[in-house]
Coordinates of C-alpha atoms in Angstrom, one line a residue:
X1 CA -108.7 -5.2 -37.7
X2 CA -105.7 -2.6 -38.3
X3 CA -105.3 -3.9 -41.5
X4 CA -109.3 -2.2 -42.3
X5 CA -108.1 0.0 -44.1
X6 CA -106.6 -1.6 -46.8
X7 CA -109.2 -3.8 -47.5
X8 CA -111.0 -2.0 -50.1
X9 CA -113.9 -4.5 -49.9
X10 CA -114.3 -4.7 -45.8
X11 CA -114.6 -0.6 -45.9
X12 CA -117.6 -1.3 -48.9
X13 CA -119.4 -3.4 -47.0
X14 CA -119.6 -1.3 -44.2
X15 CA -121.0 1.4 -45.7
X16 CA -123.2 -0.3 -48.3
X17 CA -124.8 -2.0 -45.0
X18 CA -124.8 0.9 -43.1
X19 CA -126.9 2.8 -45.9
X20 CA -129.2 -0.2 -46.2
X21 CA -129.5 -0.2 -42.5
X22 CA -129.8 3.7 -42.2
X23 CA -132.6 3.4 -45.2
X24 CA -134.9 0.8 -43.3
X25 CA -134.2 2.8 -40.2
X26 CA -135.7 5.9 -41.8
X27 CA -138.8 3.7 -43.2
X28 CA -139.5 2.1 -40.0
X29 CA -141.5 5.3 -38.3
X30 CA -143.0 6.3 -41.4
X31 CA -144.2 2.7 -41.3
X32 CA -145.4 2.6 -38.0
X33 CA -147.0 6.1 -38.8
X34 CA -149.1 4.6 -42.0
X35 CA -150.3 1.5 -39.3
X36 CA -150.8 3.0 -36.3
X37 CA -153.6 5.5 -34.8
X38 CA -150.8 6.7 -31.7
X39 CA -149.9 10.6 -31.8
X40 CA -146.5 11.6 -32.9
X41 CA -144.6 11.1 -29.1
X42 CA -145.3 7.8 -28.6
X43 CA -145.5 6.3 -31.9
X44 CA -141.4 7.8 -32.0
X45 CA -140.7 6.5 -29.2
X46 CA -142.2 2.8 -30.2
X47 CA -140.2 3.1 -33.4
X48 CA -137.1 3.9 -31.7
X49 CA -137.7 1.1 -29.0
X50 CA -138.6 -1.3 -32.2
X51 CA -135.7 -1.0 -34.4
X52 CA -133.3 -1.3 -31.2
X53 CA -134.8 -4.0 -29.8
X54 CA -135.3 -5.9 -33.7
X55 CA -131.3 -4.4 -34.0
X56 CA -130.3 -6.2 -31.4
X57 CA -131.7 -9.4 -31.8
X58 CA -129.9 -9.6 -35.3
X59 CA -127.0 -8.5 -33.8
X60 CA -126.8 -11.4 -31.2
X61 CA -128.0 -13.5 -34.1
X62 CA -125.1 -12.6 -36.0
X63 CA -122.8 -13.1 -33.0
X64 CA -124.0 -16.6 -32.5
X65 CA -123.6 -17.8 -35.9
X66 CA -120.1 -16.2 -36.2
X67 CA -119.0 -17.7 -32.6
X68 CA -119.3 -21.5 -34.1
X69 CA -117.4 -20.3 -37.1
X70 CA -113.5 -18.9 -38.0
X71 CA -114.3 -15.8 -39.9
X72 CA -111.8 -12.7 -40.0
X73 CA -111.9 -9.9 -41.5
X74 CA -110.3 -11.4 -44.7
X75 CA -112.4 -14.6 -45.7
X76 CA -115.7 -13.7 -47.6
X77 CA -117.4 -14.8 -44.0
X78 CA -115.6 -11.8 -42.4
X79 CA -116.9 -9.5 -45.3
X80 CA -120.4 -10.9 -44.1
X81 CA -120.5 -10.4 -40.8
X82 CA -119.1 -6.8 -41.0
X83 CA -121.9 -6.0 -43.4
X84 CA -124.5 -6.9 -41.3
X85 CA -122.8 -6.3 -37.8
X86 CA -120.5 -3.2 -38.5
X87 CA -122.7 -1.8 -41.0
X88 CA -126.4 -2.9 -41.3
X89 CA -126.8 -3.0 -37.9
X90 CA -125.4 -0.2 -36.6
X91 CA -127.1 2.1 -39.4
X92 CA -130.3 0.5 -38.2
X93 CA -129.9 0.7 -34.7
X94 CA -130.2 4.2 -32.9
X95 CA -128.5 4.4 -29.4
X96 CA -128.5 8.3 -29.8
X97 CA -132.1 8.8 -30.5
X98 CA -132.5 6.7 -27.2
X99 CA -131.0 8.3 -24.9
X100 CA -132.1 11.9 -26.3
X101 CA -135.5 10.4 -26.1
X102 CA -134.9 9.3 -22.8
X103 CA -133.6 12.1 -21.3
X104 CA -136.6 14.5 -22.9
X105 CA -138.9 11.9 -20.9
X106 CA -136.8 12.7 -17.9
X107 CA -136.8 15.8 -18.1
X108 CA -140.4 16.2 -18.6
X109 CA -140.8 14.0 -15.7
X110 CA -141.9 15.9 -13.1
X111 CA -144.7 17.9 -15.1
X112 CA -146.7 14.6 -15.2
X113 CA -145.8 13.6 -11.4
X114 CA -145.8 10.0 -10.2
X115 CA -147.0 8.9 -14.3
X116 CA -143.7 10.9 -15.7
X117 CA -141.3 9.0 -14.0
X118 CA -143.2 6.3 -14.5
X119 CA -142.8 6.6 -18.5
X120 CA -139.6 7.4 -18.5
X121 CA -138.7 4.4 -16.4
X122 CA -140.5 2.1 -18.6
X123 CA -138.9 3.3 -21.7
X124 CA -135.2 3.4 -20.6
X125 CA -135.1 0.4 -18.5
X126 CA -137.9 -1.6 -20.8
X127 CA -135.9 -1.1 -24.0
X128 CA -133.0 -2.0 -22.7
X129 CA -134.2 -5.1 -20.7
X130 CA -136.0 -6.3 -23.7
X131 CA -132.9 -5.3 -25.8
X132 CA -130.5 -7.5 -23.8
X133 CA -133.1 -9.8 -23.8
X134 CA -133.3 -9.9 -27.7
X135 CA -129.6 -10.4 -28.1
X136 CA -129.4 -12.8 -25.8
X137 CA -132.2 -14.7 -27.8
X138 CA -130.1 -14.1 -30.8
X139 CA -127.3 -15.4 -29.6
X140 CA -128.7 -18.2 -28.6
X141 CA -130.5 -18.9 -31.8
X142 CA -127.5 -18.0 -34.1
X143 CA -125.6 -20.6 -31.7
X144 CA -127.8 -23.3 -32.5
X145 CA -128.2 -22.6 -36.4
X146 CA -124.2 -22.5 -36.8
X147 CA -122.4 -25.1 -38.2
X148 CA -119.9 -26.4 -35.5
X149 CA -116.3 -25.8 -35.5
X150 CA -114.9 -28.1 -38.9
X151 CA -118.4 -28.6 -40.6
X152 CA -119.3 -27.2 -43.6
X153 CA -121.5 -24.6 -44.1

């Protein structure tokens, strides 16, 4: 990967998938917002949880498929991955929105009591159990859809 920098087409993949990525992240709440009857708090927060969690399972997806395959950086498969990995999925996914929507759920804890901490629980810990849970799914799917080691794609 030192080499990144001089390969004009790795660096435009990265940030033609992180726009794309960053694009369907910003359409996902509006989304949820034309569908959905929740007010604005939770409906954020389902958004956030739903584009991590979906992030994450394409991630692992990703992973899995790449793990059965040789693909660096400089083969068109490399290009690929670091597209979708490096740049559609991290403009899609949203770790800092997560934990500043987590912390403002724990911080507001304690004006809703026992329910609070409750919520704030549920949404750290749920998002990223089902998050690990997602990859993990992914992985194991992209594992299985692979070709093996010397076949053809």
């Amino acid at each position: 990967m030192a080499s990144l920098h001089r390969d004009p087409i790795a660096l435009g993949a990265i940030f033609l998938g992180g726009a794309l990525g960053t694009l369907l992240r910003y359409l996902v709440p509006l989304a949820v917002a034309a569908v959905s009857q929740m007010p604005d708090e939770p409906r954020e927060l389902a958004a956030t949880c739903a584009v991590n969690i979906i992030g994450a399972f394409l991630l692992g997806l990703i992973t899995g498929i790449w793990a059965g395959r040789k693909a660096g950086p400089d083969s068109r498969n490399g290009h690929l991955k670091i597209f979708l990995g490096t740049g559609f999925c991290g403009g899609f996914t949203t770790y800092g929105t997560f934990v500043s929507q987590g912390t403002w759920l724990v911080y507001l804890a304690p004006s809703f009591g026992v329910a609070g901490y409750a919520r704030a629980f549920t949404y750290i810990f749920g998002s990223l159990g089902v998050g690990f849970a997602a990859a993990w799914l992914g992985v194991a799917l992209g594992a299985r859809l692979a070709p093996k080691r010397g076949e053809r794609a």
